[in-house]
Amino acid sequence: MIKRVKFSKFSKSLLATTVLVASLGLSHSANAGGFYIQEQSASGLGSAFAGVSATPRDASTLFYNVAGMTHLDGTHINLGAHAIIADAEMTDTGSTLFGAAIGGNDGGNPFDPAFVPNLYITHQVTNDFWLGLGVSAPFGLELEFDQNFFGRYDSIHNALTTVNIQPSMAYRLNDWLSIGAGIDYQYIDATLTNSANDGTEGLSTLEGEDESFSWNAGILIEPWEHTRFGVNYRASVSHNLEGRVIVEGTAASDTNIAATARLVTPDIANFAVSHDLNDQWTLLGQANWYGWNNFNDITVRNAAGGILSTTEQNYQTVWGYAVGAEYKWDDQWTFRAGYQFDNTPTVDEYRTTRIPDGDRQWFTAGTTYKMDNGFSFDLGLAYIDVDQETVNVSRNGATNTNINATSEGSVAIVSLGLNYKF
């Protein structure tokens, strides 16, 4: 079934507080496992986000470990912009419709260059108490295949956008221990389209939006001089999308029904270490745990609660690991590099063309330049190699549509950050 869902209008009042980021527009390409977006810090990207939960370089620490605010004296502002250039290739390995070959092309590269902005502000209220506000896009995806794509009965256009507003606070308990916590207000907008066929081919879309709340908390420990450990937990967000299911252009299956659909993001835990070898060299390490098993399926229900359709996702809980190093050249220039291995939460039996995901290897480098007037600039560069994976799913019930394919790809990222301290 092709689905289209329209939702009640999102309240503009709270989103208006994000004037700068919201006005930039949000177009995403998922660059961690699944549809999670790690790109929330240009300085963090330079080290492949190794040690980022234990290294409060700037106000972007709000996203990775809110307790890191206690290492930022005064007021700090971080504005980031991340250009993401992704390429994916789908190869048909025997997709069928009504028992015969579907035909069609490979869909082309479904990704256009994407742009992800973020904004973070931290303020020291007293010697031991900090407040902060972050605006980010932690989950997202946008891809569009050609209309004659062989996998069109699975997907054609897929877009997921989030805006996360995070008011936070942190407290320094003593010289070696800080704690922090924040509230996450998250807005989500989704669009999913695919073809359907009951003898006549039609097209439908799932468009929806929702808003919900969650929370995050972190700890920063410096048990001895020059070594810091950071732990951060970001709770999952449960979204309940409300709208309509619409099927259009088929011979007899067109419909227009009020519906709801539930989408749950993963909870995420970060474990990081940062160790200063000397005044110039810092070693960084990080392990990230992703509770993707929250994302079991996409079930669409009618107004009475009856199931209209269920698409199994069966995402799995996974880990990602990163290592990196930072070199302080002088008081102005700092250079960094890193490597990350990021497991995909998708599995062969349920992986779809909507998110042609695979295990990822990150290779990154970056720099920070500090000026004397409180400004500093970050540059981060990354190349991500996405492993080849298989797609083997069935769609559209009675038509016995089987999508069999392989997918592989790569991603290039350029991140810029502007920091101001006063």
Short mmCIF file of C-alpha atoms in Angstrom, two decimals:
data_model
loop_
_atom_site.label_atom_id
_atom_site.label_comp_id
_atom_site.label_asym_id
_atom_site.label_seq_id
_atom_site.Cartn_x
_atom_site.Cartn_y
_atom_site.Cartn_z
CA MET A 1 0.00 0.00 0.00
CA ILE A 2 1.15 3.54 -0.70
CA LYS A 3 0.60 5.84 2.19
CA ARG A 4 0.14 9.52 2.56
CA VAL A 5 -0.34 11.13 5.92
CA LYS A 6 -1.01 14.80 6.63
CA PHE A 7 -0.81 16.09 10.14
CA SER A 8 -2.14 18.94 12.21
CA LYS A 9 -0.14 22.14 11.92
CA PHE A 10 2.89 22.45 14.16
CA SER A 11 2.76 25.25 16.70
CA LYS A 12 5.07 28.01 15.48
CA SER A 13 5.51 29.77 18.81
CA LEU A 14 8.23 27.57 20.29
CA LEU A 15 9.99 26.91 17.01
CA ALA A 16 10.27 30.68 16.59
CA THR A 17 12.83 30.69 19.42
CA THR A 18 15.20 28.93 17.02
CA VAL A 19 15.17 31.88 14.63
CA LEU A 20 18.68 31.49 13.29
CA VAL A 21 18.79 27.75 12.68
CA ALA A 22 15.19 27.36 11.60
CA SER A 23 15.58 30.13 9.07
CA LEU A 24 18.51 28.33 7.45
CA GLY A 25 16.39 25.39 6.35
CA LEU A 26 17.10 21.76 7.21
CA SER A 27 18.00 19.18 4.57
CA HIS A 28 19.56 16.01 5.86
CA SER A 29 21.44 12.93 4.84
CA ALA A 30 21.90 10.40 7.61
CA ASN A 31 25.60 9.96 8.35
CA ALA A 32 25.70 7.63 11.29
CA GLY A 33 24.03 4.26 11.46
CA GLY A 34 20.36 4.43 10.50
CA PHE A 35 19.09 8.01 10.29
CA TYR A 36 21.06 9.47 13.23
CA ILE A 37 23.14 12.56 12.40
CA GLN A 38 26.42 12.87 14.33
CA GLU A 39 27.40 16.11 12.60
CA GLN A 40 26.67 18.55 15.44
CA SER A 41 30.17 20.01 15.86
CA ALA A 42 32.77 21.08 13.30
CA SER A 43 35.59 20.67 15.84
CA GLY A 44 34.28 17.23 16.82
CA LEU A 45 34.17 16.08 13.20
CA GLY A 46 37.91 16.73 12.87
CA SER A 47 38.66 13.92 15.33
CA ALA A 48 35.84 11.63 14.06
CA PHE A 49 34.00 12.58 17.28
CA ALA A 50 36.55 10.61 19.29
CA GLY A 51 36.57 11.82 22.90
CA VAL A 52 33.93 14.44 22.13
CA SER A 53 31.92 13.62 25.28
CA ALA A 54 35.03 14.26 27.39
CA THR A 55 36.44 17.25 25.49
CA PRO A 56 34.49 20.49 26.04
CA ARG A 57 36.25 22.57 23.38
CA ASP A 58 33.27 24.86 22.72
CA ALA A 59 29.52 25.22 23.28
CA SER A 60 28.76 22.19 21.06
CA THR A 61 29.54 20.12 24.16
CA LEU A 62 25.84 20.68 24.93
CA PHE A 63 24.94 17.97 22.43
CA TYR A 64 27.56 15.37 23.34
CA ASN A 65 27.80 15.88 27.11
CA VAL A 66 25.89 18.68 28.81
CA ALA A 67 28.18 18.45 31.88
CA GLY A 68 31.01 19.81 29.72
CA MET A 69 29.55 23.32 30.09
CA THR A 70 31.35 23.59 33.45
CA HIS A 71 34.68 23.87 31.59
CA LEU A 72 33.49 26.92 29.62
CA ASP A 73 33.88 30.12 31.64
CA GLY A 74 31.74 33.14 30.79
CA THR A 75 29.42 32.92 27.77
CA HIS A 76 30.11 30.82 24.68
CA ILE A 77 28.29 30.70 21.32
CA ASN A 78 28.86 28.04 18.68
CA LEU A 79 27.31 28.18 15.21
CA GLY A 80 27.97 25.25 12.90
CA ALA A 81 27.23 24.43 9.27
CA HIS A 82 27.80 21.00 7.74
CA ALA A 83 27.75 20.33 4.00
CA ILE A 84 27.12 16.64 3.27
CA ILE A 85 27.71 15.17 -0.18
CA ALA A 86 26.55 11.55 -0.33
CA ASP A 87 26.57 9.00 -3.12
CA ALA A 88 24.74 5.66 -3.14
CA GLU A 89 24.46 3.02 -5.83
CA MET A 90 21.67 0.43 -6.02
CA THR A 91 22.08 -2.68 -8.19
CA ASP A 92 19.11 -4.87 -9.11
CA THR A 93 19.74 -8.55 -8.34
CA GLY A 94 16.37 -9.97 -9.39
CA SER A 95 13.47 -7.75 -8.24
CA THR A 96 10.04 -9.04 -9.32
CA LEU A 97 6.40 -7.88 -9.63
CA PHE A 98 3.62 -10.45 -10.16
CA GLY A 99 6.41 -13.01 -10.55
CA ALA A 100 8.09 -11.18 -13.45
CA ALA A 101 11.07 -8.84 -13.56
CA ILE A 102 10.09 -5.30 -12.52
CA GLY A 103 12.43 -3.58 -14.92
CA GLY A 104 13.47 0.04 -14.63
CA ASN A 105 16.75 1.81 -13.96
CA ASP A 106 19.06 1.87 -10.93
CA GLY A 107 17.41 5.05 -9.62
CA GLY A 108 20.53 7.19 -9.98
CA ASN A 109 22.28 8.76 -6.99
CA PRO A 110 19.34 9.47 -4.66
CA PHE A 111 21.20 12.06 -2.58
CA ASP A 112 21.47 15.76 -3.33
CA PRO A 113 24.05 17.78 -1.39
CA ALA A 114 22.56 18.41 2.07
CA PHE A 115 23.04 21.12 4.66
CA VAL A 116 22.80 20.68 8.45
CA PRO A 117 23.07 23.72 10.77
CA ASN A 118 23.32 23.87 14.56
CA LEU A 119 23.47 26.53 17.28
CA TYR A 120 24.62 26.24 20.92
CA ILE A 121 24.87 28.83 23.70
CA THR A 122 26.29 28.30 27.21
CA HIS A 123 26.37 30.81 30.07
CA GLN A 124 28.11 30.63 33.43
CA VAL A 125 25.62 31.88 36.04
CA THR A 126 27.78 31.38 39.17
CA ASN A 127 31.15 29.83 39.91
CA ASP A 128 29.56 26.36 39.85
CA PHE A 129 26.31 26.65 37.84
CA TRP A 130 25.75 26.90 34.06
CA LEU A 131 22.77 27.23 31.73
CA GLY A 132 22.68 26.38 28.04
CA LEU A 133 20.48 26.21 24.97
CA GLY A 134 21.05 24.03 21.92
CA VAL A 135 19.26 23.83 18.58
CA SER A 136 20.18 20.84 16.44
CA ALA A 137 18.93 18.26 13.96
CA PRO A 138 19.89 14.88 15.49
CA PHE A 139 17.90 12.70 13.08
CA GLY A 140 17.31 13.13 9.39
CA LEU A 141 17.32 11.66 5.93
CA GLU A 142 16.52 12.81 2.41
CA LEU A 143 16.84 10.81 -0.77
CA GLU A 144 14.91 10.56 -4.03
CA PHE A 145 15.21 7.91 -6.72
CA ASP A 146 14.10 8.24 -10.34
CA GLN A 147 10.41 7.54 -10.98
CA ASN A 148 11.37 4.45 -13.02
CA PHE A 149 13.60 3.04 -10.25
CA PHE A 150 13.43 -0.77 -10.08
CA GLY A 151 12.81 -0.47 -6.33
CA ARG A 152 9.97 2.04 -6.69
CA TYR A 153 7.47 -0.28 -4.95
CA ASP A 154 9.67 0.00 -1.87
CA SER A 155 10.56 3.71 -2.09
CA ILE A 156 10.93 6.73 -4.36
CA HIS A 157 11.18 9.84 -2.19
CA ASN A 158 12.05 9.65 1.50
CA ALA A 159 12.59 12.65 3.77
CA LEU A 160 12.85 12.91 7.54
CA THR A 161 13.66 16.20 9.29
CA THR A 162 13.96 16.95 12.99
CA VAL A 163 14.54 20.14 14.96
CA ASN A 164 15.67 19.55 18.55
CA ILE A 165 15.57 22.37 21.11
CA GLN A 166 17.57 21.59 24.24
CA PRO A 167 17.47 23.87 27.32
CA SER A 168 20.10 22.54 29.75
CA MET A 169 21.88 23.10 33.04
CA ALA A 170 25.13 21.85 34.57
CA TYR A 171 26.68 21.96 38.04
CA ARG A 172 30.29 21.58 39.16
CA LEU A 173 30.21 19.51 42.35
CA ASN A 174 33.95 19.83 42.97
CA ASP A 175 37.24 20.18 41.10
CA TRP A 176 36.97 16.75 39.47
CA LEU A 177 33.24 16.03 39.04
CA SER A 178 30.52 17.83 37.06
CA ILE A 179 26.97 16.79 36.23
CA GLY A 180 24.37 18.12 33.81
CA ALA A 181 20.95 17.48 32.32
CA GLY A 182 18.67 18.86 29.65
CA ILE A 183 15.17 18.67 28.20
CA ASP A 184 14.76 17.79 24.52
CA TYR A 185 11.82 19.27 22.68
CA GLN A 186 11.76 17.62 19.25
CA TYR A 187 9.77 18.44 16.14
CA ILE A 188 9.69 15.89 13.34
CA ASP A 189 8.47 16.04 9.75
CA ALA A 190 8.37 12.99 7.47
CA THR A 191 7.64 12.26 3.81
CA LEU A 192 7.67 8.75 2.30
CA THR A 193 6.56 7.91 -1.23
CA ASN A 194 6.49 4.68 -3.23
CA SER A 195 4.59 3.07 -6.10
CA ALA A 196 1.69 0.61 -5.67
CA ASN A 197 0.11 -1.70 -8.21
CA ASP A 198 -3.24 -3.50 -8.27
CA GLY A 199 -3.05 -3.93 -12.02
CA THR A 200 -2.71 -0.18 -12.49
CA GLU A 201 0.35 1.58 -11.11
CA GLY A 202 -0.25 4.48 -8.73
CA LEU A 203 1.77 6.69 -6.45
CA SER A 204 1.23 7.72 -2.86
CA THR A 205 2.98 9.65 -0.10
CA LEU A 206 3.24 9.64 3.67
CA GLU A 207 3.63 13.21 4.91
CA GLY A 208 3.51 13.94 8.60
CA GLU A 209 4.70 15.93 11.57
CA ASP A 210 4.69 15.62 15.33
CA GLU A 211 6.28 17.14 18.41
CA SER A 212 7.37 15.40 21.60
CA PHE A 213 9.67 15.66 24.63
CA SER A 214 12.56 13.67 26.05
CA TRP A 215 15.70 14.27 28.15
CA ASN A 216 19.46 13.87 28.31
CA ALA A 217 22.06 13.78 31.11
CA GLY A 218 25.83 13.64 31.43
CA ILE A 219 28.77 13.31 33.80
CA LEU A 220 32.30 14.66 33.35
CA ILE A 221 35.05 13.28 35.60
CA GLU A 222 38.68 14.38 35.88
CA PRO A 223 40.10 11.88 38.43
CA TRP A 224 43.63 13.13 37.92
CA GLU A 225 45.24 16.00 36.07
CA HIS A 226 45.27 15.80 32.26
CA THR A 227 42.73 12.94 32.00
CA ARG A 228 38.96 13.30 31.61
CA PHE A 229 36.17 10.75 31.30
CA GLY A 230 32.74 11.64 29.95
CA VAL A 231 29.48 9.69 29.97
CA ASN A 232 26.30 11.00 28.34
CA TYR A 233 22.85 9.49 27.82
CA ARG A 234 20.24 10.78 25.39
CA ALA A 235 16.82 9.17 25.89
CA SER A 236 14.70 8.04 22.96
CA VAL A 237 11.87 10.21 21.67
CA SER A 238 8.49 8.63 20.97
CA HIS A 239 6.57 10.34 18.19
CA ASN A 240 2.95 9.67 17.33
CA LEU A 241 2.23 10.97 13.84
CA GLU A 242 -1.40 11.72 13.06
CA GLY A 243 -2.91 12.25 9.64
CA ARG A 244 -4.31 10.35 6.67
CA VAL A 245 -3.49 7.38 4.48
CA ILE A 246 -4.12 8.15 0.80
CA VAL A 247 -3.71 5.80 -2.16
CA GLU A 248 -4.01 7.46 -5.57
CA GLY A 249 -3.91 6.43 -9.23
CA THR A 250 -4.67 2.72 -8.88
CA ALA A 251 -7.60 0.95 -10.52
CA ALA A 252 -9.48 -0.07 -7.40
CA SER A 253 -7.29 0.51 -4.32
CA ASP A 254 -7.50 4.29 -3.97
CA THR A 255 -8.40 5.34 -0.45
CA ASN A 256 -8.34 8.30 1.91
CA ILE A 257 -8.41 7.30 5.60
CA ALA A 258 -7.53 9.13 8.82
CA ALA A 259 -4.52 7.41 10.38
CA THR A 260 -1.73 7.47 12.94
CA ALA A 261 1.81 6.10 12.85
CA ARG A 262 4.34 5.71 15.68
CA LEU A 263 8.06 6.40 15.25
CA VAL A 264 10.58 5.96 18.07
CA THR A 265 14.17 7.23 17.88
CA PRO A 266 16.98 5.26 19.57
CA ASP A 267 18.34 6.05 22.99
CA ILE A 268 22.08 6.79 22.80
CA ALA A 269 24.89 6.44 25.36
CA ASN A 270 28.38 7.85 24.85
CA PHE A 271 31.54 6.85 26.75
CA ALA A 272 34.63 8.97 26.14
CA VAL A 273 38.18 9.58 27.35
CA SER A 274 40.60 12.43 26.72
CA HIS A 275 44.22 12.33 27.87
CA ASP A 276 46.83 15.11 27.53
CA LEU A 277 50.20 13.52 26.84
CA ASN A 278 51.87 16.90 27.20
CA ASP A 279 51.17 20.57 26.49
CA GLN A 280 50.72 19.84 22.78
CA TRP A 281 49.37 16.31 22.24
CA THR A 282 45.98 14.95 23.36
CA LEU A 283 44.76 11.38 22.74
CA LEU A 284 41.03 10.78 22.30
CA GLY A 285 38.76 7.75 22.40
CA GLN A 286 35.01 7.12 22.31
CA ALA A 287 32.47 4.29 22.31
CA ASN A 288 28.84 4.99 21.33
CA TRP A 289 25.93 2.67 22.13
CA TYR A 290 22.76 3.01 20.01
CA GLY A 291 19.49 1.47 21.21
CA TRP A 292 18.08 1.06 17.71
CA ASN A 293 15.96 -1.90 18.82
CA ASN A 294 13.35 0.79 19.65
CA PHE A 295 12.74 1.05 15.90
CA ASN A 296 10.94 -2.24 15.27
CA ASP A 297 8.37 -1.31 12.63
CA ILE A 298 6.26 1.42 11.08
CA THR A 299 2.64 0.54 11.77
CA VAL A 300 -0.13 2.71 10.34
CA ARG A 301 -3.49 2.57 12.12
CA ASN A 302 -6.90 4.00 11.30
CA ALA A 303 -8.87 6.28 13.63
CA ALA A 304 -10.39 3.26 15.40
CA GLY A 305 -6.97 1.75 16.08
CA GLY A 306 -7.14 -0.95 13.40
CA ILE A 307 -3.93 -1.77 11.56
CA LEU A 308 -3.84 -0.52 7.96
CA SER A 309 -0.27 -1.61 7.22
CA THR A 310 2.93 -2.68 8.97
CA THR A 311 6.44 -2.35 7.59
CA GLU A 312 8.97 -4.24 9.69
CA GLN A 313 12.30 -2.52 10.33
CA ASN A 314 13.81 -4.75 13.03
CA TYR A 315 16.76 -2.46 13.70
CA GLN A 316 19.39 -3.89 16.04
CA THR A 317 21.28 -2.35 18.96
CA VAL A 318 24.83 -1.52 17.81
CA TRP A 319 28.11 0.09 18.92
CA GLY A 320 30.38 2.58 17.22
CA TYR A 321 34.03 3.27 18.10
CA ALA A 322 36.34 6.20 17.43
CA VAL A 323 39.96 7.11 18.10
CA GLY A 324 41.73 10.38 17.42
CA ALA A 325 44.43 12.83 18.38
CA GLU A 326 44.78 16.59 18.72
CA TYR A 327 47.95 18.67 18.34
CA LYS A 328 48.26 22.23 19.65
CA TRP A 329 50.67 23.93 17.26
CA ASP A 330 50.66 27.23 19.15
CA ASP A 331 48.21 29.53 20.95
CA GLN A 332 46.29 30.06 17.71
CA TRP A 333 46.35 26.80 15.75
CA THR A 334 45.16 23.33 16.79
CA PHE A 335 45.09 20.36 14.42
CA ARG A 336 43.26 17.05 14.83
CA ALA A 337 42.51 13.79 13.03
CA GLY A 338 40.49 10.66 13.72
CA TYR A 339 39.00 7.35 12.62
CA GLN A 340 35.60 5.88 13.43
CA PHE A 341 33.95 2.53 12.75
CA ASP A 342 30.16 2.82 12.82
CA ASN A 343 28.00 -0.33 12.68
CA THR A 344 24.73 -0.25 10.76
CA PRO A 345 21.64 -1.18 12.80
CA THR A 346 19.96 -2.65 9.69
CA VAL A 347 19.96 -6.38 8.92
CA ASP A 348 19.79 -8.19 5.57
CA GLU A 349 16.27 -9.57 6.04
CA TYR A 350 14.70 -6.14 6.64
CA ARG A 351 17.04 -3.57 5.06
CA THR A 352 15.17 -1.37 2.56
CA THR A 353 15.95 1.11 -0.20
CA ARG A 354 14.49 3.84 2.03
CA ILE A 355 17.71 3.79 4.07
CA PRO A 356 20.41 2.04 1.98
CA ASP A 357 22.63 1.73 5.03
CA GLY A 358 25.83 -0.23 5.69
CA ASP A 359 28.75 -0.37 8.10
CA ARG A 360 30.72 2.85 7.85
CA GLN A 361 34.37 3.81 8.20
CA TRP A 362 35.15 7.47 8.87
CA PHE A 363 38.47 9.16 8.03
CA THR A 364 38.63 12.75 9.28
CA ALA A 365 40.86 15.77 9.84
CA GLY A 366 40.34 19.30 11.07
CA THR A 367 41.70 22.44 12.64
CA THR A 368 40.77 25.33 14.94
CA TYR A 369 42.11 28.87 14.61
CA LYS A 370 41.76 31.19 17.62
CA MET A 371 41.76 34.97 17.35
CA ASP A 372 42.55 37.47 20.10
CA ASN A 373 39.08 39.06 20.13
CA GLY A 374 37.17 36.03 21.45
CA PHE A 375 36.42 34.50 18.04
CA SER A 376 37.64 31.14 16.79
CA PHE A 377 36.97 29.18 13.62
CA ASP A 378 36.68 25.41 13.12
CA LEU A 379 37.12 23.35 9.97
CA GLY A 380 36.32 19.66 9.79
CA LEU A 381 36.68 17.31 6.80
CA ALA A 382 35.51 13.70 6.53
CA TYR A 383 35.34 10.87 4.05
CA ILE A 384 33.02 7.95 4.89
CA ASP A 385 33.13 4.61 3.12
CA VAL A 386 29.82 2.70 3.29
CA ASP A 387 30.12 -1.09 2.93
CA GLN A 388 28.14 -3.02 0.33
CA GLU A 389 24.99 -4.57 1.80
CA THR A 390 21.99 -6.51 0.45
CA VAL A 391 18.29 -5.58 0.23
CA ASN A 392 15.76 -8.42 0.17
CA VAL A 393 12.22 -7.32 1.08
CA SER A 394 8.64 -7.96 -0.04
CA ARG A 395 6.08 -5.21 -0.55
CA ASN A 396 2.44 -4.61 -1.58
CA GLY A 397 0.97 -7.89 -0.33
CA ALA A 398 -1.03 -9.64 -3.05
CA THR A 399 1.19 -8.36 -5.87
CA ASN A 400 4.06 -10.42 -4.44
CA THR A 401 6.56 -7.62 -5.03
CA ASN A 402 10.12 -8.60 -4.12
CA ILE A 403 12.94 -6.05 -4.08
CA ASN A 404 16.33 -7.76 -4.38
CA ALA A 405 19.36 -5.52 -4.64
CA THR A 406 22.78 -4.55 -3.34
CA SER A 407 23.73 -1.08 -2.12
CA GLU A 408 26.99 0.70 -1.47
CA GLY A 409 28.10 4.29 -1.18
CA SER A 410 30.30 7.00 0.23
CA VAL A 411 29.94 10.39 1.91
CA ALA A 412 32.08 13.54 1.96
CA ILE A 413 31.54 16.17 4.66
CA VAL A 414 32.82 19.72 5.06
CA SER A 415 31.98 21.36 8.40
CA LEU A 416 32.55 24.97 9.45
CA GLY A 417 32.20 26.32 12.97
CA LEU A 418 32.19 29.84 14.35
CA ASN A 419 32.77 30.34 18.08
CA TYR A 420 32.54 33.46 20.19
CA LYS A 421 33.47 33.77 23.86
CA PHE A 422 32.79 36.77 26.08
#
